[in-house]
mmCIF file of C-alpha atoms in Angstrom:
data_model
loop_
_atom_site.group_PDB
_atom_site.id
_atom_site.type_symbol
_atom_site.label_atom_id
_atom_site.label_comp_id
_atom_site.label_asym_id
_atom_site.label_seq_id
_atom_site.Cartn_x
_atom_site.Cartn_y
_atom_site.Cartn_z
ATOM 1 C CA MET A 9 87.049 118.701 88.189
ATOM 2 C CA ALA A 10 87.708 122.344 87.604
ATOM 3 C CA ASP A 11 89.840 123.397 84.652
ATOM 4 C CA GLU A 12 92.276 125.295 86.872
ATOM 5 C CA ARG A 13 93.715 122.074 88.308
ATOM 6 C CA ILE A 14 97.332 121.361 87.507
ATOM 7 C CA ASP A 15 97.951 118.415 85.172
ATOM 8 C CA PRO A 16 101.427 117.106 86.048
ATOM 9 C CA ALA A 17 101.588 115.319 82.685
ATOM 10 C CA ALA A 18 101.595 118.694 80.873
ATOM 11 C CA ARG A 19 105.251 119.349 81.689
ATOM 12 C CA GLU A 20 105.691 121.874 78.857
ATOM 13 C CA ASP A 21 103.031 124.160 80.370
ATOM 14 C CA LYS A 22 104.601 127.167 82.149
ATOM 15 C CA TRP A 23 102.099 126.954 85.027
ATOM 16 C CA VAL A 24 102.916 123.284 85.591
ATOM 17 C CA VAL A 25 106.661 124.017 85.561
ATOM 18 C CA ASP A 26 106.220 126.857 88.081
ATOM 19 C CA HIS A 27 103.917 124.769 90.274
ATOM 20 C CA TYR A 28 106.313 121.824 90.214
ATOM 21 C CA ALA A 29 109.269 124.097 91.087
ATOM 22 C CA ARG A 30 107.436 125.380 94.166
ATOM 23 C CA TYR A 31 106.775 121.849 95.374
ATOM 24 C CA LEU A 32 110.403 120.872 94.752
ATOM 25 C CA PHE A 33 111.463 123.804 96.928
ATOM 26 C CA ALA A 34 108.985 122.802 99.649
ATOM 27 C CA SER A 35 110.200 119.212 99.390
ATOM 28 C CA SER A 36 113.742 120.353 100.075
ATOM 29 C CA VAL A 37 112.708 121.442 103.579
ATOM 30 C CA ALA A 38 109.960 118.861 104.243
ATOM 31 C CA ALA A 39 112.176 115.845 104.928
ATOM 32 C CA GLY A 40 111.779 114.779 108.535
ATOM 33 C CA ARG A 41 108.982 117.283 109.142
ATOM 34 C CA ARG A 42 105.208 117.407 109.053
ATOM 35 C CA ALA A 43 103.711 119.187 106.031
ATOM 36 C CA LEU A 44 100.368 120.869 105.409
ATOM 37 C CA ASP A 45 99.355 121.259 101.759
ATOM 38 C CA VAL A 46 96.524 123.807 101.620
ATOM 39 C CA ALA A 47 94.566 123.818 98.348
ATOM 40 C CA CYS A 48 96.159 120.457 97.527
ATOM 41 C CA GLY A 49 93.895 119.790 94.557
ATOM 42 C CA THR A 50 94.318 116.239 93.324
ATOM 43 C CA GLY A 51 97.248 115.601 95.648
ATOM 44 C CA PHE A 52 100.143 115.721 93.202
ATOM 45 C CA GLY A 53 102.134 118.090 95.432
ATOM 46 C CA SER A 54 101.188 116.246 98.607
ATOM 47 C CA HIS A 55 102.569 113.098 97.016
ATOM 48 C CA LEU A 56 105.854 114.861 96.203
ATOM 49 C CA LEU A 57 106.122 116.064 99.808
ATOM 50 C CA ALA A 58 105.537 112.541 101.102
ATOM 51 C CA GLU A 59 108.134 111.101 98.718
ATOM 52 C CA SER A 60 110.657 113.693 99.908
ATOM 53 C CA GLY A 61 110.574 112.185 103.382
ATOM 54 C CA ALA A 62 108.006 114.295 105.202
ATOM 55 C CA THR A 63 106.949 112.419 108.333
ATOM 56 C CA HIS A 64 103.275 113.256 107.801
ATOM 57 C CA VAL A 65 101.484 115.103 104.997
ATOM 58 C CA LEU A 66 97.987 116.516 105.358
ATOM 59 C CA GLY A 67 96.344 117.833 102.207
ATOM 60 C CA ALA A 68 93.239 120.022 102.360
ATOM 61 C CA ASP A 69 91.063 121.344 99.551
ATOM 62 C CA LEU A 70 87.567 122.846 99.358
ATOM 63 C CA ALA A 71 86.715 120.865 96.214
ATOM 64 C CA GLN A 72 85.347 117.491 97.295
ATOM 65 C CA ASP A 73 85.866 116.007 93.811
ATOM 66 C CA ALA A 74 89.579 116.805 94.024
ATOM 67 C CA VAL A 75 89.843 115.253 97.493
ATOM 68 C CA ASP A 76 87.984 112.156 96.273
ATOM 69 C CA TYR A 77 90.415 111.853 93.363
ATOM 70 C CA ALA A 78 93.437 112.346 95.627
ATOM 71 C CA THR A 79 92.329 109.674 98.078
ATOM 72 C CA ALA A 80 91.260 107.103 95.473
#
């Protein structure tokens, strides 16, 4: 996969922290709602949205390898 993908395990990385914070914010309003995660990458954020109680999460990404990873 492309190098620009977020690695959630790299929690000390500023980009990961910022990315995670955005998904936490989105999760705070996703409970009980449907969510669309555009450019979902490997699905880490989509998973957070689903865990927050979103009724349905649809992730979309142009990179087929990322989608394959997310759905494996």
